[in-house]
XYZ file of C-alpha atoms in Angstrom:
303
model
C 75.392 47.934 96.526
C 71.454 47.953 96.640
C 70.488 51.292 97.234
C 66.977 52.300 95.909
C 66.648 53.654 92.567
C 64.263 57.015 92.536
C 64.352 57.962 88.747
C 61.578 59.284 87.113
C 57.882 60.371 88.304
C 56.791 58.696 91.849
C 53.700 57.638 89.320
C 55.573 55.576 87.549
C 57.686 53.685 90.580
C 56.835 50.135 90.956
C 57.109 48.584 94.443
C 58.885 45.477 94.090
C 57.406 42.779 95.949
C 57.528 39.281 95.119
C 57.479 36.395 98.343
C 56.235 33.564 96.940
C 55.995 31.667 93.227
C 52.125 31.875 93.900
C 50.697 34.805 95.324
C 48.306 36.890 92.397
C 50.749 38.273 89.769
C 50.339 41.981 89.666
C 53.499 43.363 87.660
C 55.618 40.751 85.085
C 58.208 41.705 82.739
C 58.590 40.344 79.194
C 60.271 40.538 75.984
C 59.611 39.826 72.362
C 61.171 36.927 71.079
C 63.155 38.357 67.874
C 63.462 36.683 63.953
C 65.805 34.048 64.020
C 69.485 34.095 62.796
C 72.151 31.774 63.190
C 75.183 34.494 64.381
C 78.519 34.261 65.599
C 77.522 34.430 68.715
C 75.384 30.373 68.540
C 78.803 29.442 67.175
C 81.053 30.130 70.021
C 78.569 29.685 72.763
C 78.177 25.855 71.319
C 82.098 25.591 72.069
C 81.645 25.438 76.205
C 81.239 22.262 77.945
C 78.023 23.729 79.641
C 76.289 24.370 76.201
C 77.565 21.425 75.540
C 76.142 19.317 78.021
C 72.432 21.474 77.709
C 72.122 20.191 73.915
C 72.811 16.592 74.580
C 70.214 16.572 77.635
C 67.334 18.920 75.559
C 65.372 19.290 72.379
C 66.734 22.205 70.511
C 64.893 23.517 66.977
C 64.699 26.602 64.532
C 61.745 28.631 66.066
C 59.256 30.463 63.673
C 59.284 33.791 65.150
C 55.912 35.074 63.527
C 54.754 31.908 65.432
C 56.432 32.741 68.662
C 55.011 35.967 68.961
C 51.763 34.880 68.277
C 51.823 32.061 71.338
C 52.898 35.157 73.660
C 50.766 37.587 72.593
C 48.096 34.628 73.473
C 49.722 34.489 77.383
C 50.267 38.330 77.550
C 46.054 38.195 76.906
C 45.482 35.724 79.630
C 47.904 37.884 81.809
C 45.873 40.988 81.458
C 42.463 39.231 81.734
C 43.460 38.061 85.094
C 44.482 41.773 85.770
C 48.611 41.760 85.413
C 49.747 44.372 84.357
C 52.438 43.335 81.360
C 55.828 45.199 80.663
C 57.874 45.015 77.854
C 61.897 44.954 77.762
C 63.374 46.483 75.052
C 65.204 44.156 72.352
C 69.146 43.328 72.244
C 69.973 42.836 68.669
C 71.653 39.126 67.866
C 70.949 37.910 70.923
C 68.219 34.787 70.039
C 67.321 33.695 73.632
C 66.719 36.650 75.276
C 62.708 36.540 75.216
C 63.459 34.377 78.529
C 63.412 36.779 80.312
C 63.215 34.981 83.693
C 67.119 34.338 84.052
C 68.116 38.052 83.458
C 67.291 38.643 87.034
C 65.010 37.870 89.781
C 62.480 39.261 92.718
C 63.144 38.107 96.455
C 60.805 40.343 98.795
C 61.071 44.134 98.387
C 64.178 43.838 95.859
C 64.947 42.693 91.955
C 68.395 41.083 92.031
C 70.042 41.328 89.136
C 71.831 38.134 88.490
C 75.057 36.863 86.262
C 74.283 35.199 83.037
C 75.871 31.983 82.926
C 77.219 32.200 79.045
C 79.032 35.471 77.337
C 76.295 34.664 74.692
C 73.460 35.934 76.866
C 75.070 38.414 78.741
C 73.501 41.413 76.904
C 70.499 40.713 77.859
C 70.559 42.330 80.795
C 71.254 45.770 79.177
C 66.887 45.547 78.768
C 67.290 46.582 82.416
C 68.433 49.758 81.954
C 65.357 51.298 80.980
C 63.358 48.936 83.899
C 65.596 49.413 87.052
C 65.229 53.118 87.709
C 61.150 52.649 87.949
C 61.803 49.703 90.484
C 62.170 50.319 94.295
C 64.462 48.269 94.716
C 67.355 46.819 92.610
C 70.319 44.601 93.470
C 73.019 43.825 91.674
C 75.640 40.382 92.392
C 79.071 40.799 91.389
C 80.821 37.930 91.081
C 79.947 34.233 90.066
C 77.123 33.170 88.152
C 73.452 32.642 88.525
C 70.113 32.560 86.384
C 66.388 33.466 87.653
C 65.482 30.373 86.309
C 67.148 28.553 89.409
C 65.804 30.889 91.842
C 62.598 30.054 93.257
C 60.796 31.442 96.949
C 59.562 28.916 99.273
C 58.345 29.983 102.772
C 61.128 31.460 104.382
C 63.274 30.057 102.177
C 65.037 30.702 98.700
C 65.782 27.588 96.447
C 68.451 27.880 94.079
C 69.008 24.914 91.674
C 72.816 23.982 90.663
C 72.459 24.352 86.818
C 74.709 24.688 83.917
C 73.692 28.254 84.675
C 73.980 28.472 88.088
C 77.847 28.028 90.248
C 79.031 27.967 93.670
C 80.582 31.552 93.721
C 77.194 32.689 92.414
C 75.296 31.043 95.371
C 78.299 32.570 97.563
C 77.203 35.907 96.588
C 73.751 35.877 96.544
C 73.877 34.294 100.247
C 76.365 37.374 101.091
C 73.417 39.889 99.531
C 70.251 38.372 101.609
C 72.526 38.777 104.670
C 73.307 42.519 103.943
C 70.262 43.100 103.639
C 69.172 40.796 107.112
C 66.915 38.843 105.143
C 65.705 36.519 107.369
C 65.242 33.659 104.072
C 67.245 30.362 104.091
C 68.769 29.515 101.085
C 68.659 25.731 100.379
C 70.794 23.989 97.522
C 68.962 21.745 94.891
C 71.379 19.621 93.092
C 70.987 18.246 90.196
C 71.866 14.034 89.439
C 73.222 14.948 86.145
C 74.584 17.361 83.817
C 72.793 19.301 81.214
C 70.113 21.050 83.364
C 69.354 24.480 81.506
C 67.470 25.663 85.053
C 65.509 24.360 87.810
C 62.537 25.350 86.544
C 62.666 22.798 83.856
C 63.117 20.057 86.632
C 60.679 21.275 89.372
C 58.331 23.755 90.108
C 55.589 24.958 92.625
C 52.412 25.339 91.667
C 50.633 26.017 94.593
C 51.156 25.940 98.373
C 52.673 23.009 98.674
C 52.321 21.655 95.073
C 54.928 21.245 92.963
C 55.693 19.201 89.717
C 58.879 17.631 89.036
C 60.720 14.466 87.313
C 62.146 12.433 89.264
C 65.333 11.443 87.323
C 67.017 14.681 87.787
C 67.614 14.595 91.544
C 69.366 12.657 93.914
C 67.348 10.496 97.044
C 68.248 13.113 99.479
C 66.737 15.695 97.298
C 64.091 13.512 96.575
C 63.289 12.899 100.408
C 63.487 16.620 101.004
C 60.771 17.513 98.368
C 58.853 14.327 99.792
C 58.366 16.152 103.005
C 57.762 19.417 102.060
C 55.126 19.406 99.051
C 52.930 17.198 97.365
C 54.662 15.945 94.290
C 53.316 15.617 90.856
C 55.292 13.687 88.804
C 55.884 14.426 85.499
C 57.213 11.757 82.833
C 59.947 12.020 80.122
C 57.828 13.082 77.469
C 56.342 15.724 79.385
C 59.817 16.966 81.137
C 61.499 17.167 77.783
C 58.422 19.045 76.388
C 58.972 21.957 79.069
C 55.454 20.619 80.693
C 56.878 21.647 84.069
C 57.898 24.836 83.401
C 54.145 26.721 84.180
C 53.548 29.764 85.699
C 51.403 30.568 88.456
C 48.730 33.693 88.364
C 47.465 33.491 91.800
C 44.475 31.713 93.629
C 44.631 28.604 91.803
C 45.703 29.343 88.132
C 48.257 28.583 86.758
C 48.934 28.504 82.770
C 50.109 25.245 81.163
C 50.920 23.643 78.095
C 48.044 22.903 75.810
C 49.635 19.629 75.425
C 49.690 19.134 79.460
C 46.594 17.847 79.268
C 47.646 14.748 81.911
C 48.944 17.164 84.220
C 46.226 19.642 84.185
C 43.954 16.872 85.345
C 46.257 16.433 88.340
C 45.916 19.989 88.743
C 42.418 20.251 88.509
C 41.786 17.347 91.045
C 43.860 19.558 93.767
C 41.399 22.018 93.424
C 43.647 23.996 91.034
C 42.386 26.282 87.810
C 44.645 24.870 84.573
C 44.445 27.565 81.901
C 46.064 25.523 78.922
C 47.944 27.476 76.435
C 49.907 26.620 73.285
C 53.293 27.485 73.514
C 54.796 24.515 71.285
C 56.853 27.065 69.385
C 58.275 28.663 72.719
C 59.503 25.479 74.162
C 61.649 24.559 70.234
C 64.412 26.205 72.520
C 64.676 24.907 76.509
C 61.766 27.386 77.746
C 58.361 28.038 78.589
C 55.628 30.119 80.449
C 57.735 30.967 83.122
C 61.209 30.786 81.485
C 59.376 33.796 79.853
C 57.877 35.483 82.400
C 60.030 37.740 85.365
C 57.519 38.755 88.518
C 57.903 42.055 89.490
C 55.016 42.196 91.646
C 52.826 39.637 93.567
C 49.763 40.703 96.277
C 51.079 39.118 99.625
């Protein structure tokens, strides 16, 4: 079920460790985002009730791809001047989402977990893997229900999983079934959502730093709310900014964390908890759900 994968030169193994959302990045994955074409496959994946419910409760637009790639060559730069090391997935033709590459799968401790995409549309995304998992240490894979990396998210000892579109009970059921094979220690804690249409958790709340997070308040219920209340010091993000994928940063590692070059509010709050903003534009990214770390899969983080 999750037995180490020892392909290829020991030179080019990579030791999967990732135990928080903020130690220093080391290793991230990425992909291209690819031209744009309407297919078959945005026609029937419009047709579910959970696509559905994502379009009424997001901004959706045509992106420019010669735009697109620009924006992430920009973060790939900032990656490597703050010494990640960058990988690239390889490209599934037709499939217009895929440079997300968060949700394909996702790093608790020593292991990438490989998780269920929650529409047939993306599904072949996760063939990128192929040519990833037999360098990684570590790999994974859940079998039955469905759940994104973009719901995941480490906290302490615990794993956060947010109740998406993308994200189901059987998928939870499964992942909490892995972590106990493997006597993970980590308890996995529910964040539900207070109403339908959440593309990922990530778009509604997100740690920043130990003990930081941003979030909107309108997406969770008081119990939620109290929860978060006790456990990290909330920045609160308004509509405008929640809808603009302001929330959805990603951390680097002692203090920086990238942002929207519109985020300029919230990188103020940043700054005045001691935190480095790097602000980035990534306006054409975030014309679909998604941003910096929508885009961005940890492979590797110094503990």
């Amino acid at each position: 079920m999750h037995a180490p994968l020892a392909h290829g030169p020991e030179s080019n193994r990579i030791q999967v460790n990732v135990r928080s959302e903020i130690d220093p990045l080391k290793v991230v994955a990425m992909r291209w985002a690819i031209p744009y074409r309407t297919s078959w496959r945005d026609v029937v994946s419009v047709l579910s009730a959970s696509v559905r419910a994502q379009l009424r409760h997001n901004s959706w637009a045509d992106y420019r791809y010669e735009v697109v790639r620009t924006q992430q060559e920009r973060v790939v730069q900032v990656m490597r001047d703050h010494g990640v090391t960058v990988l690239f997935l390889d490209n599934v033709p037709g499939v217009h989402s895929q440079h997300y590459t968060r949700d394909i799968a996702f790093g608790i401790d020593d292991a990438v977990f490989v998780g269920r995409m929650g529409t047939r549309y993306r599904e072949p995304e996760q063939q990128a893997l192929a040519s990833l998992a037999p360098r990684l240490s570590t790999v994974v894979r859940l079998e039955r229900g469905r759940i994104e990396g973009g719901d995941v998210m480490l906290y302490g000892d615990k794993v956060l999983v947010g109740l998406s579109e993308a994200t189901d009970a059987a998928g939870v059921s499964e992942l909490r079934r892995l972590l106990a094979v493997r006597n993970s220690p980590r308890e996995l804690i529910l964040i539900p959502f207070a109403h339908r249409g959440v593309i990922h958790l990530d778009t509604k709340f997100n740690i920043v730093a130990d003990h930081c997070a941003l979030f909107t308040r309108a997406s969770f219920g008081p119990d939620t709310l109290r929860w978060m209340e006790q456990h990290f010091d909330l920045i609160e993000a308004t509509d405008a900014e929640t809808r603009g994928l302001e929330i959805n940063t990603v951390a680097l590692g002692n203090g920086h964390v990238i942002v929207s070059a519109q985020s300029e509010r919230l990188a103020t709050r940043l700054a005045q908890r001691g935190l480095t903003p790097i602000l980035v534009d990534y306006s054409e990214v975030t014309r679909w759900p998604g941003s910096f770390r929508c885009t961005t899969l940890p492979i590797e983080r110094a503990a």
